[in-house]
Amino acid sequence: MRAFREAVEAGDLDAVEALLAEDVVFTSPVVFKPYPGKAITASILRGVTRVFEDFRYERELDGADGRDHALVFRARVGERELTGCDFIHLDEDGLIDELTVMVRPLSGAQALAAAMGAQFDQILKDAEARSAPAS
């Protein structure tokens, strides 16, 4: 998905968030339970940008129906290099309703889990602020 890739590469997290459906489901590479909702997904993605270093997409794959996409990436978390893939599904309106991330190797996934765990209080606060009604 070109718009998502370009927004991520530009560091434009507001544009990334605008591409998410309200009922998006984020599936983490290091947590069993999926995270439903735009606010938590956007907050997790913001947290990931604080954790990943030297992030770059290397390949983009598109499904025949135009609604399934895969973006292969490389990044570093501390001393660990990792390879991963963002699997994206679009709803009827062209918004992301499923985002599943997978990473390898295990040592990279473990480094990611530890780094994101350290971010999670901030992620939850950010998600709460995003889901609060505007005053």
PDB file of C-alpha atoms in Angstrom:
ATOM      1  CA  MET A   1       0.000   0.000   0.000  1.00  0.00           C
ATOM      2  CA  ARG A   2       1.798   3.020  -1.335  1.00  0.00           C
ATOM      3  CA  ALA A   3       0.145   5.693   0.892  1.00  0.00           C
ATOM      4  CA  PHE A   4       0.987   3.808   4.106  1.00  0.00           C
ATOM      5  CA  ARG A   5       4.543   3.144   3.004  1.00  0.00           C
ATOM      6  CA  GLU A   6       5.133   6.766   2.012  1.00  0.00           C
ATOM      7  CA  ALA A   7       3.652   8.081   5.274  1.00  0.00           C
ATOM      8  CA  VAL A   8       5.803   5.712   7.352  1.00  0.00           C
ATOM      9  CA  GLU A   9       8.948   6.533   5.374  1.00  0.00           C
ATOM     10  CA  ALA A  10       8.259  10.279   5.767  1.00  0.00           C
ATOM     11  CA  GLY A  11       7.647   9.872   9.502  1.00  0.00           C
ATOM     12  CA  ASP A  12       4.180  11.398   9.028  1.00  0.00           C
ATOM     13  CA  LEU A  13       2.337   9.569  11.791  1.00  0.00           C
ATOM     14  CA  ASP A  14      -0.789  11.722  11.415  1.00  0.00           C
ATOM     15  CA  ALA A  15      -1.040  10.534   7.799  1.00  0.00           C
ATOM     16  CA  VAL A  16      -0.522   6.931   8.939  1.00  0.00           C
ATOM     17  CA  GLU A  17      -3.323   7.327  11.484  1.00  0.00           C
ATOM     18  CA  ALA A  18      -5.636   8.816   8.833  1.00  0.00           C
ATOM     19  CA  LEU A  19      -5.272   5.572   6.834  1.00  0.00           C
ATOM     20  CA  LEU A  20      -6.593   3.435   9.702  1.00  0.00           C
ATOM     21  CA  ALA A  21     -10.239   2.373   9.899  1.00  0.00           C
ATOM     22  CA  GLU A  22     -11.932   3.022  13.250  1.00  0.00           C
ATOM     23  CA  ASP A  23     -12.297  -0.755  13.720  1.00  0.00           C
ATOM     24  CA  VAL A  24      -8.759  -1.661  12.640  1.00  0.00           C
ATOM     25  CA  VAL A  25      -7.243  -4.696  14.353  1.00  0.00           C
ATOM     26  CA  PHE A  26      -3.501  -4.680  15.014  1.00  0.00           C
ATOM     27  CA  THR A  27      -1.778  -8.019  15.543  1.00  0.00           C
ATOM     28  CA  SER A  28       1.635  -7.697  17.141  1.00  0.00           C
ATOM     29  CA  PRO A  29       4.582  -9.974  16.431  1.00  0.00           C
ATOM     30  CA  VAL A  30       5.294 -10.298  20.159  1.00  0.00           C
ATOM     31  CA  VAL A  31       1.882 -10.306  21.898  1.00  0.00           C
ATOM     32  CA  PHE A  32      -0.731 -13.048  21.603  1.00  0.00           C
ATOM     33  CA  LYS A  33      -3.863 -10.887  21.887  1.00  0.00           C
ATOM     34  CA  PRO A  34      -4.746  -8.570  18.977  1.00  0.00           C
ATOM     35  CA  TYR A  35      -5.377  -4.881  19.675  1.00  0.00           C
ATOM     36  CA  PRO A  36      -8.678  -3.616  18.248  1.00  0.00           C
ATOM     37  CA  GLY A  37      -9.278   0.041  17.459  1.00  0.00           C
ATOM     38  CA  LYS A  38      -7.730   3.031  15.773  1.00  0.00           C
ATOM     39  CA  ALA A  39      -6.524   4.786  18.940  1.00  0.00           C
ATOM     40  CA  ILE A  40      -4.449   1.873  20.286  1.00  0.00           C
ATOM     41  CA  THR A  41      -3.144   0.925  16.833  1.00  0.00           C
ATOM     42  CA  ALA A  42      -1.997   4.490  16.109  1.00  0.00           C
ATOM     43  CA  SER A  43      -0.376   4.691  19.539  1.00  0.00           C
ATOM     44  CA  ILE A  44       1.446   1.384  19.067  1.00  0.00           C
ATOM     45  CA  LEU A  45       2.739   2.539  15.686  1.00  0.00           C
ATOM     46  CA  ARG A  46       3.989   5.759  17.297  1.00  0.00           C
ATOM     47  CA  GLY A  47       5.745   3.645  19.923  1.00  0.00           C
ATOM     48  CA  VAL A  48       7.366   1.512  17.246  1.00  0.00           C
ATOM     49  CA  THR A  49       8.871   4.621  15.652  1.00  0.00           C
ATOM     50  CA  ARG A  50      10.564   5.386  18.982  1.00  0.00           C
ATOM     51  CA  VAL A  51      12.000   1.842  19.135  1.00  0.00           C
ATOM     52  CA  PHE A  52      13.049   1.015  15.565  1.00  0.00           C
ATOM     53  CA  GLU A  53      16.328   2.386  14.260  1.00  0.00           C
ATOM     54  CA  ASP A  54      17.499   2.368  10.650  1.00  0.00           C
ATOM     55  CA  PHE A  55      13.996   1.355   9.534  1.00  0.00           C
ATOM     56  CA  ARG A  56      13.523   0.838   5.795  1.00  0.00           C
ATOM     57  CA  TYR A  57      11.061  -0.898   3.542  1.00  0.00           C
ATOM     58  CA  GLU A  58      12.700  -3.172   0.994  1.00  0.00           C
ATOM     59  CA  ARG A  59       9.819  -4.702  -0.937  1.00  0.00           C
ATOM     60  CA  GLU A  60       6.133  -4.201  -1.533  1.00  0.00           C
ATOM     61  CA  LEU A  61       3.791  -7.012  -2.559  1.00  0.00           C
ATOM     62  CA  ASP A  62       0.172  -6.547  -3.622  1.00  0.00           C
ATOM     63  CA  GLY A  63      -2.641  -9.085  -3.773  1.00  0.00           C
ATOM     64  CA  ALA A  64      -4.661  -9.529  -6.944  1.00  0.00           C
ATOM     65  CA  ASP A  65      -7.785  -8.006  -5.371  1.00  0.00           C
ATOM     66  CA  GLY A  66      -6.026  -4.750  -4.442  1.00  0.00           C
ATOM     67  CA  ARG A  67      -7.056  -5.091  -0.807  1.00  0.00           C
ATOM     68  CA  ASP A  68      -4.159  -7.201   0.491  1.00  0.00           C
ATOM     69  CA  HIS A  69      -0.617  -5.870   0.730  1.00  0.00           C
ATOM     70  CA  ALA A  70       2.689  -6.877   2.292  1.00  0.00           C
ATOM     71  CA  LEU A  71       5.564  -4.516   3.036  1.00  0.00           C
ATOM     72  CA  VAL A  72       8.881  -6.187   3.834  1.00  0.00           C
ATOM     73  CA  PHE A  73      11.182  -4.158   6.072  1.00  0.00           C
ATOM     74  CA  ARG A  74      14.490  -4.184   7.916  1.00  0.00           C
ATOM     75  CA  ALA A  75      15.240  -2.380  11.152  1.00  0.00           C
ATOM     76  CA  ARG A  76      17.375  -2.478  14.245  1.00  0.00           C
ATOM     77  CA  VAL A  77      16.360  -2.548  17.900  1.00  0.00           C
ATOM     78  CA  GLY A  78      19.442  -1.794  19.962  1.00  0.00           C
ATOM     79  CA  GLU A  79      22.090  -4.268  18.852  1.00  0.00           C
ATOM     80  CA  ARG A  80      19.625  -6.606  17.125  1.00  0.00           C
ATOM     81  CA  GLU A  81      18.920  -6.521  13.399  1.00  0.00           C
ATOM     82  CA  LEU A  82      15.539  -7.776  12.315  1.00  0.00           C
ATOM     83  CA  THR A  83      13.532  -8.402   9.197  1.00  0.00           C
ATOM     84  CA  GLY A  84       9.797  -8.060   9.224  1.00  0.00           C
ATOM     85  CA  CYS A  85       6.653  -7.740   7.215  1.00  0.00           C
ATOM     86  CA  ASP A  86       3.570  -5.553   7.584  1.00  0.00           C
ATOM     87  CA  PHE A  87       0.545  -7.442   6.268  1.00  0.00           C
ATOM     88  CA  ILE A  88      -2.201  -4.954   5.447  1.00  0.00           C
ATOM     89  CA  HIS A  89      -5.835  -5.513   4.525  1.00  0.00           C
ATOM     90  CA  LEU A  90      -8.078  -2.699   3.300  1.00  0.00           C
ATOM     91  CA  ASP A  91     -11.793  -2.368   3.923  1.00  0.00           C
ATOM     92  CA  GLU A  92     -14.349  -1.342   1.279  1.00  0.00           C
ATOM     93  CA  ASP A  93     -13.482   2.330   1.859  1.00  0.00           C
ATOM     94  CA  GLY A  94      -9.770   1.760   1.255  1.00  0.00           C
ATOM     95  CA  LEU A  95      -8.850   2.130   4.935  1.00  0.00           C
ATOM     96  CA  ILE A  96      -6.651  -0.321   6.812  1.00  0.00           C
ATOM     97  CA  ASP A  97      -8.857  -2.681   8.807  1.00  0.00           C
ATOM     98  CA  GLU A  98      -6.188  -5.311   9.556  1.00  0.00           C
ATOM     99  CA  LEU A  99      -2.505  -4.763  10.246  1.00  0.00           C
ATOM    100  CA  THR A 100      -0.453  -7.801  11.177  1.00  0.00           C
ATOM    101  CA  VAL A 101       3.283  -7.517  11.786  1.00  0.00           C
ATOM    102  CA  MET A 102       5.730 -10.396  11.822  1.00  0.00           C
ATOM    103  CA  VAL A 103       9.461 -10.216  12.594  1.00  0.00           C
ATOM    104  CA  ARG A 104      12.451 -12.491  12.679  1.00  0.00           C
ATOM    105  CA  PRO A 105      14.849 -13.707  14.020  1.00  0.00           C
ATOM    106  CA  LEU A 106      13.769 -14.667  17.524  1.00  0.00           C
ATOM    107  CA  SER A 107      16.487 -12.500  19.101  1.00  0.00           C
ATOM    108  CA  GLY A 108      15.141  -9.502  17.169  1.00  0.00           C
ATOM    109  CA  ALA A 109      11.579 -10.265  18.260  1.00  0.00           C
ATOM    110  CA  GLN A 110      12.752 -10.553  21.862  1.00  0.00           C
ATOM    111  CA  ALA A 111      14.551  -7.200  21.651  1.00  0.00           C
ATOM    112  CA  LEU A 112      11.422  -5.660  20.122  1.00  0.00           C
ATOM    113  CA  ALA A 113       9.218  -7.134  22.881  1.00  0.00           C
ATOM    114  CA  ALA A 114      11.469  -5.716  25.602  1.00  0.00           C
ATOM    115  CA  ALA A 115      11.714  -2.282  23.970  1.00  0.00           C
ATOM    116  CA  MET A 116       7.972  -2.044  23.329  1.00  0.00           C
ATOM    117  CA  GLY A 117       7.237  -3.289  26.852  1.00  0.00           C
ATOM    118  CA  ALA A 118       9.221  -0.327  28.165  1.00  0.00           C
ATOM    119  CA  GLN A 119       7.088   1.974  25.976  1.00  0.00           C
ATOM    120  CA  PHE A 120       3.721   0.500  26.855  1.00  0.00           C
ATOM    121  CA  ASP A 121       2.679   2.859  29.670  1.00  0.00           C
ATOM    122  CA  GLN A 122       3.216   5.781  27.293  1.00  0.00           C
ATOM    123  CA  ILE A 123       1.393   3.924  24.497  1.00  0.00           C
ATOM    124  CA  LEU A 124      -1.653   3.367  26.729  1.00  0.00           C
ATOM    125  CA  LYS A 125      -1.705   7.031  27.812  1.00  0.00           C
ATOM    126  CA  ASP A 126      -1.435   8.113  24.185  1.00  0.00           C
ATOM    127  CA  ALA A 127      -4.267   5.755  23.156  1.00  0.00           C
ATOM    128  CA  GLU A 128      -6.484   7.036  25.965  1.00  0.00           C
ATOM    129  CA  ALA A 129      -5.887  10.623  24.858  1.00  0.00           C
ATOM    130  CA  ARG A 130      -6.640   9.698  21.227  1.00  0.00           C
ATOM    131  CA  SER A 131      -9.908   7.991  22.103  1.00  0.00           C
ATOM    132  CA  ALA A 132     -11.127  10.774  24.426  1.00  0.00           C
ATOM    133  CA  PRO A 133     -13.870  12.945  22.909  1.00  0.00           C
ATOM    134  CA  ALA A 134     -12.667  16.329  21.686  1.00  0.00           C
ATOM    135  CA  SER A 135     -13.704  19.169  23.952  1.00  0.00           C
TER     136      SER A 135
END
